[in-house]
Tab-separated table of C-alpha atoms in Angstrom:
chain	number	residue	atom	x	y	z
A	13	UNK	CA	6.269	-19.497	5.099
A	14	UNK	CA	9.099	-20.790	6.702
A	15	UNK	CA	10.403	-17.562	9.338
A	16	UNK	CA	13.549	-15.841	7.579
A	17	UNK	CA	16.272	-13.874	9.419
A	18	UNK	CA	18.027	-9.905	8.330
A	19	UNK	CA	19.668	-9.823	5.291
A	20	UNK	CA	23.397	-8.994	4.959
A	21	UNK	CA	25.833	-7.965	3.037
A	22	UNK	CA	25.227	-8.474	-0.859
A	23	UNK	CA	21.585	-9.950	0.182
A	24	UNK	CA	20.680	-6.605	1.381
A	25	UNK	CA	21.901	-5.100	-0.697
A	26	UNK	CA	20.151	-6.436	-3.868
A	27	UNK	CA	16.907	-6.606	-1.993
A	28	UNK	CA	16.937	-2.454	-1.117
A	29	UNK	CA	17.436	-2.285	-5.236
A	30	UNK	CA	14.653	-4.024	-5.655
A	31	UNK	CA	12.400	-1.584	-2.629
A	32	UNK	CA	14.184	1.326	-4.765
A	33	UNK	CA	11.787	-0.021	-7.072
A	34	UNK	CA	8.398	0.721	-6.118
A	35	UNK	CA	6.781	3.491	-6.559
A	36	UNK	CA	4.357	4.534	-4.322
A	37	UNK	CA	1.838	6.152	-6.111
A	38	UNK	CA	2.021	4.033	-9.445
A	39	UNK	CA	0.557	1.963	-6.502
A	40	UNK	CA	-2.649	4.293	-5.715
A	41	UNK	CA	-3.001	4.256	-9.111
A	42	UNK	CA	-3.827	0.499	-8.681
A	43	UNK	CA	-5.960	0.334	-6.308
A	44	UNK	CA	-8.000	2.531	-8.092
A	45	UNK	CA	-8.495	0.239	-10.675
A	46	UNK	CA	-8.594	-2.767	-8.920
A	47	UNK	CA	-11.337	-1.301	-7.382
A	48	UNK	CA	-13.059	0.364	-10.217
A	49	UNK	CA	-12.741	-2.673	-12.079
A	50	UNK	CA	-14.245	-5.608	-9.964
A	51	UNK	CA	-15.772	-3.969	-6.669
A	52	UNK	CA	-12.813	-5.082	-4.277
A	53	UNK	CA	-12.866	-3.576	-0.774
A	54	UNK	CA	-10.573	-0.135	-0.823
A	55	UNK	CA	-6.997	-1.405	0.342
A	56	UNK	CA	-5.435	1.089	2.912
A	57	UNK	CA	-2.344	3.008	1.775
A	58	UNK	CA	0.995	1.435	1.793
A	59	UNK	CA	3.396	-0.404	0.308
A	60	UNK	CA	2.505	-3.929	3.609
A	61	UNK	CA	-0.734	-3.031	3.161
A	62	UNK	CA	-1.280	-3.147	-0.484
A	63	UNK	CA	0.889	-6.873	-0.402
A	64	UNK	CA	-1.788	-8.134	2.559
A	65	UNK	CA	-4.753	-6.637	0.075
A	66	UNK	CA	-3.355	-8.575	-2.915
A	67	UNK	CA	-1.695	-11.412	-1.286
A	68	UNK	CA	-4.830	-14.565	-1.133
A	69	UNK	CA	-5.061	-14.351	-4.759
A	70	UNK	CA	-8.176	-13.257	-4.918
A	71	UNK	CA	-8.601	-10.563	-5.743
A	72	UNK	CA	-6.252	-10.666	-8.105
A	73	UNK	CA	-8.150	-13.772	-9.972
A	74	UNK	CA	-12.134	-11.270	-9.712
A	75	UNK	CA	-9.500	-9.009	-11.332
A	76	UNK	CA	-8.890	-11.395	-14.460
A	77	UNK	CA	-12.218	-12.387	-14.693
A	78	UNK	CA	-13.142	-9.285	-14.903
A	79	UNK	CA	-11.610	-8.669	-17.818
A	80	UNK	CA	-12.801	-11.558	-19.162
A	81	UNK	CA	-16.708	-11.044	-19.636
A	82	UNK	CA	-18.381	-13.837	-19.604
A	83	UNK	CA	-16.453	-16.911	-20.262
A	84	UNK	CA	-14.270	-16.242	-17.313
A	85	UNK	CA	-11.331	-18.119	-16.997
A	86	UNK	CA	-11.363	-19.340	-13.054
A	87	UNK	CA	-14.546	-21.452	-11.977
A	88	UNK	CA	-14.606	-20.954	-8.140
A	89	UNK	CA	-12.603	-18.465	-5.701
A	90	UNK	CA	-12.759	-19.175	-2.174
A	91	UNK	CA	-10.480	-16.994	0.488
A	92	UNK	CA	-8.768	-19.124	2.323
A	93	UNK	CA	-5.633	-19.318	4.369
A	94	UNK	CA	-4.097	-22.157	3.755
A	95	UNK	CA	-0.735	-21.423	2.191
A	96	UNK	CA	-0.935	-22.915	-0.468
A	97	UNK	CA	-4.302	-22.372	-1.581
A	98	UNK	CA	-3.613	-19.061	-1.768
A	99	UNK	CA	-0.239	-19.441	-3.473
A	100	UNK	CA	-1.903	-21.543	-6.329
A	101	UNK	CA	-4.989	-18.311	-6.753
A	102	UNK	CA	-1.813	-16.283	-7.301
A	103	UNK	CA	-0.356	-18.745	-10.235
A	104	UNK	CA	-3.946	-19.684	-11.413
A	105	UNK	CA	-4.295	-15.565	-12.113
A	106	UNK	CA	-0.295	-15.587	-13.552
A	107	UNK	CA	-1.576	-18.564	-16.545
A	108	UNK	CA	-5.147	-16.084	-16.747
A	109	UNK	CA	-3.443	-13.143	-17.471
A	110	UNK	CA	-0.798	-15.205	-19.465
A	111	UNK	CA	-4.078	-15.835	-21.970
A	112	UNK	CA	-4.891	-13.081	-21.730
A	113	UNK	CA	-1.655	-11.157	-23.733
A	114	UNK	CA	0.402	-10.369	-20.951
A	115	UNK	CA	4.173	-11.585	-21.805
A	116	UNK	CA	6.338	-13.490	-20.046
A	117	UNK	CA	9.211	-10.522	-19.262
A	118	UNK	CA	6.262	-9.002	-17.394
A	119	UNK	CA	4.978	-11.243	-14.753
A	120	UNK	CA	6.015	-11.939	-11.426
A	121	UNK	CA	6.996	-15.393	-9.804
A	122	UNK	CA	4.268	-15.940	-7.085
A	123	UNK	CA	7.034	-15.933	-4.382
A	124	UNK	CA	7.914	-11.229	-4.839
A	125	UNK	CA	3.360	-11.209	-4.064
A	126	UNK	CA	3.293	-13.340	-1.097
A	127	UNK	CA	6.509	-12.777	0.662
A	128	UNK	CA	7.249	-9.295	-1.293
A	129	UNK	CA	10.282	-10.339	-2.694
A	130	UNK	CA	9.268	-7.585	-5.306
A	131	UNK	CA	6.040	-5.561	-5.191
A	132	UNK	CA	7.685	-3.475	-8.304
A	133	UNK	CA	7.603	-6.652	-10.357
A	134	UNK	CA	3.234	-7.294	-8.881
A	135	UNK	CA	3.135	-3.241	-10.799
A	136	UNK	CA	4.219	-4.085	-13.495
A	137	UNK	CA	2.102	-6.886	-14.042
A	138	UNK	CA	-0.650	-4.753	-13.354
A	139	UNK	CA	-0.200	-2.149	-15.215
A	140	UNK	CA	1.113	-4.497	-18.313
A	141	UNK	CA	-2.412	-5.877	-17.757
A	142	UNK	CA	-4.702	-2.256	-17.716
A	143	UNK	CA	-2.658	-1.158	-20.619
A	144	UNK	CA	-3.534	-4.634	-23.004
A	145	UNK	CA	-6.669	-4.381	-21.337
A	146	UNK	CA	-7.238	-0.643	-22.253
A	147	UNK	CA	-5.193	-1.836	-25.641
A	148	UNK	CA	-8.583	-4.296	-26.739
A	149	UNK	CA	-11.014	-1.522	-25.554
A	150	UNK	CA	-14.168	-4.621	-26.013
A	151	UNK	CA	-15.906	-2.933	-23.352
A	152	UNK	CA	-14.571	-5.232	-20.218
A	153	UNK	CA	-12.866	-2.787	-18.994
A	154	UNK	CA	-13.540	0.098	-16.645
A	155	UNK	CA	-12.914	3.485	-15.395
A	156	UNK	CA	-10.694	5.998	-16.644
A	157	UNK	CA	-8.465	4.610	-20.330
A	158	UNK	CA	-5.727	7.560	-19.006
A	159	UNK	CA	-4.825	5.466	-16.260
A	160	UNK	CA	-2.639	3.073	-18.820
A	161	UNK	CA	-0.896	3.711	-22.224
A	162	UNK	CA	-1.939	1.960	-24.836
A	163	UNK	CA	-0.026	-0.440	-26.427
A	164	UNK	CA	0.948	-0.417	-29.847
A	165	UNK	CA	-0.293	-1.795	-32.723
A	166	UNK	CA	-0.469	-3.667	-35.939
A	167	UNK	CA	-0.288	-1.490	-39.272
A	168	UNK	CA	-0.304	-3.374	-41.973
A	169	UNK	CA	-0.387	-1.851	-45.292
A	170	UNK	CA	-1.010	-3.686	-48.464
A	171	UNK	CA	0.914	-2.346	-52.473
A	172	UNK	CA	0.693	-3.789	-55.558
A	173	UNK	CA	2.150	-5.178	-57.346
A	174	UNK	CA	3.242	-2.016	-59.597
A	175	UNK	CA	5.042	-0.704	-56.276
A	176	UNK	CA	6.955	-3.658	-55.602
A	177	UNK	CA	8.601	-3.881	-58.870
A	178	UNK	CA	8.780	0.668	-59.023
A	179	UNK	CA	10.799	0.278	-55.524
A	180	UNK	CA	13.391	-2.817	-56.540
A	181	UNK	CA	14.165	0.420	-59.256
A	182	UNK	CA	15.190	3.108	-56.100
A	183	UNK	CA	18.373	3.600	-54.216
A	184	UNK	CA	17.810	4.047	-50.248
A	185	UNK	CA	18.928	8.053	-49.509
A	186	UNK	CA	22.076	6.212	-46.901
A	187	UNK	CA	23.558	4.408	-49.863
A	188	UNK	CA	23.720	8.161	-51.459
A	189	UNK	CA	22.147	8.678	-54.799
A	190	UNK	CA	22.657	8.356	-58.308
A	191	UNK	CA	20.296	11.160	-59.613
A	192	UNK	CA	22.422	14.817	-60.611
A	193	UNK	CA	26.568	12.863	-61.016
A	194	UNK	CA	28.745	13.812	-63.382
A	195	UNK	CA	32.479	14.011	-63.475
A	196	UNK	CA	32.650	18.077	-64.053
A	197	UNK	CA	35.078	20.021	-62.254
A	198	UNK	CA	37.399	16.193	-61.532
A	199	UNK	CA	41.111	17.015	-62.000
A	200	UNK	CA	43.216	13.939	-63.065
A	201	UNK	CA	44.572	12.354	-60.183
A	202	UNK	CA	49.324	11.835	-59.413
A	203	UNK	CA	50.525	15.445	-61.314
A	204	UNK	CA	52.745	16.897	-60.609
A	205	UNK	CA	53.315	19.669	-58.060
A	206	UNK	CA	53.368	22.742	-59.021
A	207	UNK	CA	56.531	25.261	-57.654
A	208	UNK	CA	56.708	28.493	-59.470
A	209	UNK	CA	59.187	31.155	-57.922
A	210	UNK	CA	58.910	34.512	-58.456
A	211	UNK	CA	61.178	36.931	-56.800
């Protein structure tokens, strides 16, 4: 990648806002999970060390392969010093993560990791991947299940025809109720105003 000079003005403000979203505690938990999940070497603490650890794409590919079990999506993982090969490995990880079930909105772009533009997005993707792995509960997840939130599961309900027809006769409470409705105590509208003079 070409060398970039320092950012000024609006670019600097935007980058500073993005950098503030990065969570060092989350970095520690994610690194711990990746080490347990795929047996990678523990990185040094710190944002740039975390980026350099994941930057070549090998650790990410090992991670996604370990979640798939025997049917590994990335067949060959070769460490390379060439930039385009490293970025290609990151892209392969992203494709495999999407096939695993991570939504597009949770995905980071290759340059977010490689150039360090948005490492918070990288954390978001890894968190979504961990949550999905815990939720699937297929035996491929290694580590403490409390590290990630479980995603909501489908709760399908079956109703009989009788229950469905009964439901058509009920008026929802947000529309009011028709039970116990009467006009007792109502007075007619338009009566003359009673004015009584008591001397």
